[in-house]
mmCIF file of C-alpha atoms (C1' of nucleotides) in Angstrom:
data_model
loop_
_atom_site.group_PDB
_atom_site.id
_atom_site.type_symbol
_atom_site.label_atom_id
_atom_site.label_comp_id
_atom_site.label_asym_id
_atom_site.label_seq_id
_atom_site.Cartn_x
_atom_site.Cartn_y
_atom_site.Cartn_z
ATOM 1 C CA UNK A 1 48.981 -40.605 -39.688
ATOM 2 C CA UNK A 2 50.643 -38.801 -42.904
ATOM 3 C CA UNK A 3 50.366 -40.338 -46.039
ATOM 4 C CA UNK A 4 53.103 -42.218 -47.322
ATOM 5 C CA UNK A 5 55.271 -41.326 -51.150
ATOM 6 C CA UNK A 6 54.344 -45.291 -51.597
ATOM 7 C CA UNK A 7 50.279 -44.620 -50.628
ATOM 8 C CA UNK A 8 50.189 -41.611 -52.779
ATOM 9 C CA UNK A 9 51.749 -43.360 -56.125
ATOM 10 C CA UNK A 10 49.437 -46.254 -55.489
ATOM 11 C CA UNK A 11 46.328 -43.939 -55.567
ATOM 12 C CA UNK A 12 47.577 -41.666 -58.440
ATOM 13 C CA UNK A 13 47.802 -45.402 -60.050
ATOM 14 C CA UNK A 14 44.586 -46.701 -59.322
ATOM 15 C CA UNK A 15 42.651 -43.292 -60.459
ATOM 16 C CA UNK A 16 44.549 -43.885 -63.773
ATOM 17 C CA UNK A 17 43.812 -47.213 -64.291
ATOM 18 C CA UNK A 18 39.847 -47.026 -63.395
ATOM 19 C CA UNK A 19 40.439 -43.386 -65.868
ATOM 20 C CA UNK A 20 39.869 -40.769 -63.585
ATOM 21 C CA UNK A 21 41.801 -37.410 -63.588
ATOM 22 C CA UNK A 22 44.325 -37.135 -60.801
ATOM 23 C CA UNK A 23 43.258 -33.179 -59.219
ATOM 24 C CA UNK A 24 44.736 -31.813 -56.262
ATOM 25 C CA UNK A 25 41.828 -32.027 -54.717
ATOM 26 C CA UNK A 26 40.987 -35.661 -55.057
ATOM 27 C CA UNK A 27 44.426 -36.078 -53.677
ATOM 28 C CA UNK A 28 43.824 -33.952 -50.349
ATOM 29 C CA UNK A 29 40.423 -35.952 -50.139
ATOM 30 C CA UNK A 30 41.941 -39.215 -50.283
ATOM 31 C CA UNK A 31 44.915 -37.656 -47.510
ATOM 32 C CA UNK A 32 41.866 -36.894 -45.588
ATOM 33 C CA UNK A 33 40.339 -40.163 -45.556
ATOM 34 C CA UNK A 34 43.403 -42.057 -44.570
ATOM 35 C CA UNK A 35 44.692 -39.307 -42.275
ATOM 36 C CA UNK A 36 41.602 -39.560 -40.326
ATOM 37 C CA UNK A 37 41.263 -43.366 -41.107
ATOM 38 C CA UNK A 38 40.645 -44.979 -37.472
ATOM 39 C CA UNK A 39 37.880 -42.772 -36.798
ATOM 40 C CA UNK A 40 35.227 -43.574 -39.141
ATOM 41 C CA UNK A 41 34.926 -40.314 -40.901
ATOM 42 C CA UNK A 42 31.739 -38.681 -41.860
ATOM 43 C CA UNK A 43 31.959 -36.223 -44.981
ATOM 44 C CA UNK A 44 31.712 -33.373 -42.925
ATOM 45 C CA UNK A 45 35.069 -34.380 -40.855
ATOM 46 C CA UNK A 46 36.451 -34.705 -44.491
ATOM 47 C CA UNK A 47 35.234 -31.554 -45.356
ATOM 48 C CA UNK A 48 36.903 -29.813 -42.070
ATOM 49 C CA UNK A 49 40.437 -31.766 -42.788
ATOM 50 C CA UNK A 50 40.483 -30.587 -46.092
ATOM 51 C CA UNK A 51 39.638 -27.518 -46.258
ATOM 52 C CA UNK A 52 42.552 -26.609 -43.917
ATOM 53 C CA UNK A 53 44.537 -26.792 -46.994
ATOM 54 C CA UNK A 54 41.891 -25.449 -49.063
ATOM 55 C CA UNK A 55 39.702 -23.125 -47.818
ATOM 56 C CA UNK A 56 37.665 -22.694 -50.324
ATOM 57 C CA UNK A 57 36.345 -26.547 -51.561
ATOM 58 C CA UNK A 58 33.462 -27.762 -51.814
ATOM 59 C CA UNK A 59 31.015 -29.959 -49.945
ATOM 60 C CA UNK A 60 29.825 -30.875 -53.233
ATOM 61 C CA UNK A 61 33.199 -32.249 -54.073
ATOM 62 C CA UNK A 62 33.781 -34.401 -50.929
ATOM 63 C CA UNK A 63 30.589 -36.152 -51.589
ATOM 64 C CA UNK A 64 31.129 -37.165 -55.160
ATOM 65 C CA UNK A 65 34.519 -37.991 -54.670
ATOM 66 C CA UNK A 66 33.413 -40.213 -51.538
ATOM 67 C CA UNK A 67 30.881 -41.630 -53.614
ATOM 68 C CA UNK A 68 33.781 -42.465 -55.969
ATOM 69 C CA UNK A 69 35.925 -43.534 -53.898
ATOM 70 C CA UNK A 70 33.582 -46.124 -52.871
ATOM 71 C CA UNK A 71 32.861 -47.432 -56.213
ATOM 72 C CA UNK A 72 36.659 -47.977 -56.326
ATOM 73 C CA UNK A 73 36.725 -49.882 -53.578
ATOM 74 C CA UNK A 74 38.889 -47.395 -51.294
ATOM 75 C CA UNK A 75 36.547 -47.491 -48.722
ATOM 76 C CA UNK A 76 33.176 -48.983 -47.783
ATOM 77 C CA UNK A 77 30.077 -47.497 -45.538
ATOM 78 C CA UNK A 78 30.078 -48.626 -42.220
ATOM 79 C CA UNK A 79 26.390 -48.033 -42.208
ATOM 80 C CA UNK A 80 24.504 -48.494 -45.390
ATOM 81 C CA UNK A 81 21.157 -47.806 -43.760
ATOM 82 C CA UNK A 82 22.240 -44.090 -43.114
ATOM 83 C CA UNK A 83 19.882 -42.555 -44.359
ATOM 84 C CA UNK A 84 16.774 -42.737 -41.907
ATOM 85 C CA UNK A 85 15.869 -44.799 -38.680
ATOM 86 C CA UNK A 86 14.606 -47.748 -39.254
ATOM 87 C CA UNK A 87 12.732 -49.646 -35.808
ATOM 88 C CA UNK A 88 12.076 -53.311 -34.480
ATOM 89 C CA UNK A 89 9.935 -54.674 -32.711
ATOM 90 C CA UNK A 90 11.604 -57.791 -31.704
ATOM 91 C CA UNK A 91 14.037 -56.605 -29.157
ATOM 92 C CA UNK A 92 15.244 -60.233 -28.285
ATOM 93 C CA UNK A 93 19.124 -60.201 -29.275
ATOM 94 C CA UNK A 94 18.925 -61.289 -32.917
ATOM 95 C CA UNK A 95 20.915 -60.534 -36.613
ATOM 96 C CA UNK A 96 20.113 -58.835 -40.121
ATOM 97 C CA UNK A 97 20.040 -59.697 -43.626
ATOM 98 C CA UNK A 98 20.109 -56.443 -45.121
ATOM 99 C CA UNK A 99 19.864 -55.983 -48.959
ATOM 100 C CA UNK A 100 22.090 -53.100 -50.175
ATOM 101 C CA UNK A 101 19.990 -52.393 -52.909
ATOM 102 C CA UNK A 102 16.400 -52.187 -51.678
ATOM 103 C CA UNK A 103 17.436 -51.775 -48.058
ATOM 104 C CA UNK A 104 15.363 -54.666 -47.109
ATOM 105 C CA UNK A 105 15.811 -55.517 -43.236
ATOM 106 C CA UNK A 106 15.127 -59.460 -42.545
ATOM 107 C CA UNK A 107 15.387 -61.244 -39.356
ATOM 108 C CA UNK A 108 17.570 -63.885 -38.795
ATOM 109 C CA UNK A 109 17.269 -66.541 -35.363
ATOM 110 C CA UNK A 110 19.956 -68.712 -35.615
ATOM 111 C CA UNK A 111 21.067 -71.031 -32.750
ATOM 112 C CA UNK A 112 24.645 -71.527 -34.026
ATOM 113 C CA UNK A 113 25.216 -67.613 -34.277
ATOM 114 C CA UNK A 114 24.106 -66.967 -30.784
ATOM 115 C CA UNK A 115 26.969 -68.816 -29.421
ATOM 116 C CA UNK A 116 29.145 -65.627 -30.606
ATOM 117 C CA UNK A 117 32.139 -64.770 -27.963
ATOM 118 C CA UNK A 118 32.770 -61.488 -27.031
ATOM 119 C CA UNK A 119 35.169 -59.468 -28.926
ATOM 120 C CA UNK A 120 38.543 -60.555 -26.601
ATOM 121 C CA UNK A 121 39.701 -56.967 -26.818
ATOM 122 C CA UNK A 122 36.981 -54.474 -25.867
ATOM 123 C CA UNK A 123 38.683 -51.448 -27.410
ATOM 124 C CA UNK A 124 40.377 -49.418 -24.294
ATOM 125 C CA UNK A 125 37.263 -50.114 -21.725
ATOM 126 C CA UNK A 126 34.143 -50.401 -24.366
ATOM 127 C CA UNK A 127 31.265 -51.602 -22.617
ATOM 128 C CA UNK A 128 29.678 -53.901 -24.428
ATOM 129 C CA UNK A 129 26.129 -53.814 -23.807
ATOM 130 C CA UNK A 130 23.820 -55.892 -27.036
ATOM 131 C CA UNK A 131 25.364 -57.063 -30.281
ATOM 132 C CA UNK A 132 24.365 -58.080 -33.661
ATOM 133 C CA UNK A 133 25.388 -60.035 -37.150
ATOM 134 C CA UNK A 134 24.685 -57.468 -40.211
ATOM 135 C CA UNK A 135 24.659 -60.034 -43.405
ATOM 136 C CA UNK A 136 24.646 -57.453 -46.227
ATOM 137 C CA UNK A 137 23.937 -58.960 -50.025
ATOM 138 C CA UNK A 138 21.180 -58.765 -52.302
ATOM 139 C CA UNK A 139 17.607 -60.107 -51.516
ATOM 140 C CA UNK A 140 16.016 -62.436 -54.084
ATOM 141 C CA UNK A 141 13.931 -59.654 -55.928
ATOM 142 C CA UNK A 142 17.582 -57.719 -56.021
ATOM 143 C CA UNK A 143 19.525 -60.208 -56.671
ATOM 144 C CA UNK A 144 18.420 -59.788 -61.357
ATOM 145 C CA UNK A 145 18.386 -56.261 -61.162
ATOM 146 C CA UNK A 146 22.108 -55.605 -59.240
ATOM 147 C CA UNK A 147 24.633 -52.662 -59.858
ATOM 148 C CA UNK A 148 27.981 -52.750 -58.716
ATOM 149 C CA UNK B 1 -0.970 -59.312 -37.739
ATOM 150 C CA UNK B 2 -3.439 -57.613 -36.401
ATOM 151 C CA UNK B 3 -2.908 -56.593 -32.562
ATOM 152 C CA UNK B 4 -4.318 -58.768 -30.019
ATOM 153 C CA UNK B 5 -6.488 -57.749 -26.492
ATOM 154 C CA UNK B 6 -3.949 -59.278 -24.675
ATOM 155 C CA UNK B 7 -1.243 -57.222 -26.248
ATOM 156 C CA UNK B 8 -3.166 -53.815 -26.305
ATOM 157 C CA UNK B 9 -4.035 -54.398 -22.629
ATOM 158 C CA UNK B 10 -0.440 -55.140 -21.943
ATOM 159 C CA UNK B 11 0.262 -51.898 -23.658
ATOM 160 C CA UNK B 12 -1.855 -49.974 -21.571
ATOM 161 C CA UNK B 13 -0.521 -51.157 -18.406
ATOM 162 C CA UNK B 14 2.819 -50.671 -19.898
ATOM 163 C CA UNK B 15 1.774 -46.813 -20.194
ATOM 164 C CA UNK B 16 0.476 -46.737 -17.088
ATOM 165 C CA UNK B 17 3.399 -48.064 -15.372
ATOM 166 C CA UNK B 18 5.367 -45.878 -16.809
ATOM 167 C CA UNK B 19 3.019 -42.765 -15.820
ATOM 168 C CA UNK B 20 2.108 -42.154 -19.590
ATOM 169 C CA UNK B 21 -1.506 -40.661 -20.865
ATOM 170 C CA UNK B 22 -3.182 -43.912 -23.094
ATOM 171 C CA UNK B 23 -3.853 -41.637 -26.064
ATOM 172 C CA UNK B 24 -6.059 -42.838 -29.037
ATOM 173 C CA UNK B 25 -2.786 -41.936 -31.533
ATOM 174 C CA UNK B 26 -0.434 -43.886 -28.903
ATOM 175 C CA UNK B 27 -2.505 -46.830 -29.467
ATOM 176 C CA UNK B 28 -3.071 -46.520 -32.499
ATOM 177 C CA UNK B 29 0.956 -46.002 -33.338
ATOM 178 C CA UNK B 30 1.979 -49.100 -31.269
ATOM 179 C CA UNK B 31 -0.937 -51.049 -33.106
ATOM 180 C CA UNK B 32 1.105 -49.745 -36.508
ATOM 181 C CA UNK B 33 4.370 -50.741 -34.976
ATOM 182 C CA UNK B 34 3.170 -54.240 -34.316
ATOM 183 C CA UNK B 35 1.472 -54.799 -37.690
ATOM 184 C CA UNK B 36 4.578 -53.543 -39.667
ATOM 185 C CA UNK B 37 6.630 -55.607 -37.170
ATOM 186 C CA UNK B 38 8.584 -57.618 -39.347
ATOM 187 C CA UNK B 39 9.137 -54.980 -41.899
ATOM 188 C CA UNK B 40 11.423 -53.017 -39.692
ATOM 189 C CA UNK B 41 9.731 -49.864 -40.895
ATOM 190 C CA UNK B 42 10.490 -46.341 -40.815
ATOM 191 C CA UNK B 43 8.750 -43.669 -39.393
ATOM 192 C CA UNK B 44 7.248 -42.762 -42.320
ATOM 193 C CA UNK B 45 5.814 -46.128 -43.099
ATOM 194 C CA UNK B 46 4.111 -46.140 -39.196
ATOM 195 C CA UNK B 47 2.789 -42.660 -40.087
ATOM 196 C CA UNK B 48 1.270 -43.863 -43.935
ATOM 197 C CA UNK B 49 -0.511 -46.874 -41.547
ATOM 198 C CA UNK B 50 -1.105 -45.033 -38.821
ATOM 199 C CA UNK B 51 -3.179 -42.007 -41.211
ATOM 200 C CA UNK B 52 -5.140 -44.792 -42.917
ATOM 201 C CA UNK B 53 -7.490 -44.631 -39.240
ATOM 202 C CA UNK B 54 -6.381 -41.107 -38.550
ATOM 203 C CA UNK B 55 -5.760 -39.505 -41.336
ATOM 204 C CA UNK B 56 -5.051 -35.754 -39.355
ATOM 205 C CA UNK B 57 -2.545 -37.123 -37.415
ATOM 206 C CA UNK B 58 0.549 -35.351 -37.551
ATOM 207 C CA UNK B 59 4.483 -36.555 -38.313
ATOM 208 C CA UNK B 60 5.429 -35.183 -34.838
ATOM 209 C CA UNK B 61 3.407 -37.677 -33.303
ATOM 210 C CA UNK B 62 4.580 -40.330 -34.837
ATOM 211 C CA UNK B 63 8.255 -39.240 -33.934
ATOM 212 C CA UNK B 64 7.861 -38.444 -30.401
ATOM 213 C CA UNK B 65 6.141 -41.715 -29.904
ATOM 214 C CA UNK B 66 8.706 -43.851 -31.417
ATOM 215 C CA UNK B 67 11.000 -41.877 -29.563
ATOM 216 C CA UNK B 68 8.979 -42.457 -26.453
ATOM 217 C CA UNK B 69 8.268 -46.632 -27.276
ATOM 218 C CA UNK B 70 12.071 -47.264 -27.455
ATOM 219 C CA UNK B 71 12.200 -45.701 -24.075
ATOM 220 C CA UNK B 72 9.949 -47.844 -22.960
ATOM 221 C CA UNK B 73 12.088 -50.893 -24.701
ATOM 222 C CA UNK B 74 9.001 -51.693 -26.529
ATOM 223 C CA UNK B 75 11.408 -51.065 -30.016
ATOM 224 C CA UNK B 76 14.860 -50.619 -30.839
ATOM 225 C CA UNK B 77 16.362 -49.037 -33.786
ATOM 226 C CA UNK B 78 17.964 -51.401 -36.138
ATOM 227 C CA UNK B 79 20.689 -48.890 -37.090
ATOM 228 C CA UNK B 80 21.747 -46.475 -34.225
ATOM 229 C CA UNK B 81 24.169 -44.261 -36.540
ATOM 230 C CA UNK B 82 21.242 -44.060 -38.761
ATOM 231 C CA UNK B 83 21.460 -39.941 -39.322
ATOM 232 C CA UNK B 84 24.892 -39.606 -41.120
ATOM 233 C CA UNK B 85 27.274 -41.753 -43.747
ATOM 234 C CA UNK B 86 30.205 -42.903 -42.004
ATOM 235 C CA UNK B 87 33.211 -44.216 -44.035
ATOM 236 C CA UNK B 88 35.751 -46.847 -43.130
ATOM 237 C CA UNK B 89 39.533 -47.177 -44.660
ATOM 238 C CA UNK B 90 39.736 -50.156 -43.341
ATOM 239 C CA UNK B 91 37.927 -52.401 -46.172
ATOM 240 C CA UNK B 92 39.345 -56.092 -45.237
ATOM 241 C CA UNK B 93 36.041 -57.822 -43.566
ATOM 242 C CA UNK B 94 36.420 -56.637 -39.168
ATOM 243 C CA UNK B 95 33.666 -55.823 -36.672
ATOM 244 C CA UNK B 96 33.418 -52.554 -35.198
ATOM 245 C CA UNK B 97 32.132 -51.588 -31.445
ATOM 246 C CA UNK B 98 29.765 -48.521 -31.296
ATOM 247 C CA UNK B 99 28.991 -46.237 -28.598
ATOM 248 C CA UNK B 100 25.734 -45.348 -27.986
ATOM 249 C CA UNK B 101 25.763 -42.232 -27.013
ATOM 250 C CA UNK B 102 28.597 -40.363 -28.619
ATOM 251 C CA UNK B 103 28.486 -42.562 -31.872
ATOM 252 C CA UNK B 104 32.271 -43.489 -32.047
ATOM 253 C CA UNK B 105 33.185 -46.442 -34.226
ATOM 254 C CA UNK B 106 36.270 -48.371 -33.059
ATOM 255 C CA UNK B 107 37.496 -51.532 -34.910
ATOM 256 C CA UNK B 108 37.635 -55.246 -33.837
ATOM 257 C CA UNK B 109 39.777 -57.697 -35.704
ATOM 258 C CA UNK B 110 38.990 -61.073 -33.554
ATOM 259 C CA UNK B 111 39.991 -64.319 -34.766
ATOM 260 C CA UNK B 112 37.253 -65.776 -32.701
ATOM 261 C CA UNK B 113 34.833 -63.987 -35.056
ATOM 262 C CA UNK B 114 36.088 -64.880 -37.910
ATOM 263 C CA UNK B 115 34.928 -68.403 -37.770
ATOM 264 C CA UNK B 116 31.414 -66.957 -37.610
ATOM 265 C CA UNK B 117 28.820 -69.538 -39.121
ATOM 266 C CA UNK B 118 26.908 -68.323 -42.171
ATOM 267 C CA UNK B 119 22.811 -68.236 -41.342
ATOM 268 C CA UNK B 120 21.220 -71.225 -41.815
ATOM 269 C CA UNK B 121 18.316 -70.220 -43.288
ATOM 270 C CA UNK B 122 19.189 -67.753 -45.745
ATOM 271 C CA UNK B 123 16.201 -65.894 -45.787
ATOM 272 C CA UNK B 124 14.238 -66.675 -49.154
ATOM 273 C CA UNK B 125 16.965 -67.002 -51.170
ATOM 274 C CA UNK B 126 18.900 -64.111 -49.831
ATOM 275 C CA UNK B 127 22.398 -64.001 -51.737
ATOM 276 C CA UNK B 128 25.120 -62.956 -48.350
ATOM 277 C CA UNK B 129 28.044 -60.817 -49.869
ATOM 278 C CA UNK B 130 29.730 -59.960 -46.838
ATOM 279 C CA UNK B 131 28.663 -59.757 -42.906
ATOM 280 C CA UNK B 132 29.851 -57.795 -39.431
ATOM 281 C CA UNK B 133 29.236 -58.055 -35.985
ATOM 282 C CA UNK B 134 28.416 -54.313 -34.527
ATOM 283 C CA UNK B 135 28.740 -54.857 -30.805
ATOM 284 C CA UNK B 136 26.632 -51.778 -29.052
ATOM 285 C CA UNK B 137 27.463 -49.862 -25.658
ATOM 286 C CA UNK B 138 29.297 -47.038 -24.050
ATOM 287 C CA UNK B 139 32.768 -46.442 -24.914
ATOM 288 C CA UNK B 140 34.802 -45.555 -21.688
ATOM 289 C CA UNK B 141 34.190 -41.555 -21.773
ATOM 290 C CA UNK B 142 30.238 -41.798 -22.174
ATOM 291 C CA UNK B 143 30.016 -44.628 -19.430
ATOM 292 C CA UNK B 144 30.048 -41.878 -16.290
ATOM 293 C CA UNK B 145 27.763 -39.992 -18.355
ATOM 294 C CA UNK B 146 25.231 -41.825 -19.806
ATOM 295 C CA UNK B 147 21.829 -41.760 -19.911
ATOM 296 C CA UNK B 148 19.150 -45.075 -20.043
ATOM 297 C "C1'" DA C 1 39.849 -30.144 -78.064
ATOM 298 C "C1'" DT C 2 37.519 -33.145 -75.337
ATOM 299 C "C1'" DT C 3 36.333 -35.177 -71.234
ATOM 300 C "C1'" DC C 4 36.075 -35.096 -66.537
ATOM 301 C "C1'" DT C 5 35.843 -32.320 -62.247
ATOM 302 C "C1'" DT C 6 34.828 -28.501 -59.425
ATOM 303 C "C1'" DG C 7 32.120 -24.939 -57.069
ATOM 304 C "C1'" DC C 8 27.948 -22.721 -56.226
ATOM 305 C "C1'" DA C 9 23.312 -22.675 -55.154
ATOM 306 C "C1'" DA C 10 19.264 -24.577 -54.645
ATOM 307 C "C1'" DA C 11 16.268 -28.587 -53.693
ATOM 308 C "C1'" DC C 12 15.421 -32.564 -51.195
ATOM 309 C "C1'" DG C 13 14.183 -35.897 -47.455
ATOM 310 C "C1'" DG C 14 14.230 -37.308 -42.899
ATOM 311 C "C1'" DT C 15 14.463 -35.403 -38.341
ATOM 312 C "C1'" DT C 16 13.733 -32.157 -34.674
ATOM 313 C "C1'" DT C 17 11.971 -28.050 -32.207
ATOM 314 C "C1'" DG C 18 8.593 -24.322 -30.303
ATOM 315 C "C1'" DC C 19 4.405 -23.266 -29.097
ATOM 316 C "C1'" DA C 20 -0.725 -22.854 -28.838
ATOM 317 C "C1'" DC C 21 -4.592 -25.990 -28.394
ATOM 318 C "C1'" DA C 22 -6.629 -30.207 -26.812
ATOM 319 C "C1'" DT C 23 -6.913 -34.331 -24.178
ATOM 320 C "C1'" DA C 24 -6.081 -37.730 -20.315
ATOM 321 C "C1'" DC C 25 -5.955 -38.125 -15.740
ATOM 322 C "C1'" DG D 1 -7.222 -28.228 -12.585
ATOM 323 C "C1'" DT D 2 -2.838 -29.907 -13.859
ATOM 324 C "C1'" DA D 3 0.233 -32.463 -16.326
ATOM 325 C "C1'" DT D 4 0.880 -34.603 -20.599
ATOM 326 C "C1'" DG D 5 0.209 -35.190 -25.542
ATOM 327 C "C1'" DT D 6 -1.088 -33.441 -30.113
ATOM 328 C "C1'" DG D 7 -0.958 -30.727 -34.383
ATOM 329 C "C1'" DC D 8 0.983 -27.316 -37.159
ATOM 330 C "C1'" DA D 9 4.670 -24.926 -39.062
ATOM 331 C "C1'" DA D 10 9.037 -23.845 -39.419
ATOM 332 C "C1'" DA D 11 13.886 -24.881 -38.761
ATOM 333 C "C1'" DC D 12 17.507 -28.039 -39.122
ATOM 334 C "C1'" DC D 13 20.980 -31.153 -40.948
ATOM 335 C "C1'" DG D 14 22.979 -34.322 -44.025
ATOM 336 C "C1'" DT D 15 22.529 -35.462 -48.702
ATOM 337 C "C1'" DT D 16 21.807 -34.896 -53.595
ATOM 338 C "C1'" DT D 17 21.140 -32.534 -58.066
ATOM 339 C "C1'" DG D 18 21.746 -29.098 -62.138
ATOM 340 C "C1'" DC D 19 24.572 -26.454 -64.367
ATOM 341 C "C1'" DA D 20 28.181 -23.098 -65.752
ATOM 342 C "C1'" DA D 21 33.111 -22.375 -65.204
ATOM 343 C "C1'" DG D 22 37.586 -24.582 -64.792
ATOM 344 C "C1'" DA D 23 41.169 -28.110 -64.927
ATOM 345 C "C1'" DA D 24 43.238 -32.609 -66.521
ATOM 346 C "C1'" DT D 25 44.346 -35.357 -70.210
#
DNA sequence: ATTCTTGCAAACGGTTTGCACATAC
DNA sequence: GTATGTGCAAACCGTTTGCAAGAAT
């Protein structure tokens, strides 16, 4: 999974255009990220991948550049409610409305999305044991006061 | 939303069942789970309810017990990779399948789920940016290991 | 020359662990 | 009396911040 000449020029592009200096090591980040693209990287398996090349980055830098990254659209959180467990008490299978801004969890019955198939390719024997609709957005006390 | 006999008795025999000591924190924890019930709280919101009665009870408590309730299936954590950021490349709208147990994220671009129905009732006035189906279980190496 | 980025170190917040004391059974 | 649960404190881990030194433009 090495980056392509094509991938590279588009990135160096895109940092230019949203004004951001091109260093090596923003480059060797975003290698990282797409070399290790199928698994869902956290920033410490960023960290490791990069700092094979250079030993002596910073975690400091993965995170902002992450971070930035993000803001640019390059990738997206798979979980945006990462940073602490959140419980419920309605075990019944049922689906989120979660507000990226305040982090607001709301329930969601709906007859119509309960008629969901199963994924027709589990993923090389995945055994798929509950599953659940995460609407992300803004909640109406978010919805004046948005970034991004 | 105060707790009910019928529930606190069901509780108890729940415990009991399941060869747990009825504790005055355990009661009073599950009586702050069930009051907070659709806030989807955090620990730390059960502990701030849970100190307003017993106001020397300690974090630990509260953790174990939350640990020891979603044993019991009495809750379920709304976000299982809840303890790191996790990044994804992969930034056209997809579902993703995650284990359980060893936390690997594996993509799932379905046709099928595509045509997924928005919610009906948007949740007071809840403005939905973009959605995902996370389908839960045991990928194929944790399923002759697992545990629960 | 100026602006943006990096690296270091320290703080932070949520989570988890070890162990002595207390409680439920 | 024994097994289980609690409280305290400290460790732990991922994340975030402040700031001086360095690199990109």
């Amino acid at each position: 999974m090495k980056m392509t000449r094509k991938q590279q020029d588009d990135f160096i592009a895109q940092c230019r255009a949203a004004g951001l200096s091109v260093t090596h090591q923003r480059l060797a980040i975003f290698e990282a990220v797409m070399a290790n693209g199928n698994r869902h990287p956290s920033a410490e398996v960023i960290y490791q991948t990069v700092r094979e090349r250079y030993p002596t980055i910073s975690f400091n830098t993965i995170y902002k550049n992450l971070e930035t990254f993000e803001e640019l659209g390059i990738v997206v959180k798979v979980n945006p409610l990462y940073n602490e467990a959140r419980y419920d008490v309605d075990v019944r299978p049922h689906h989120h409305l979660i507000c990226r801004q305040c982090k607001t969890i709301v329930d969601v019955h709906d007859k119509k999305l309960d008629a969901l198939p199963a994924p027709e390719e589990a993923g090389g024997g995945f055994q798929v044991e509950n599953w659940t609709v995460q609407f992300t957005g803004l909640c109406a006390e978010c919805q004046p006061v948005a970034v991004g």
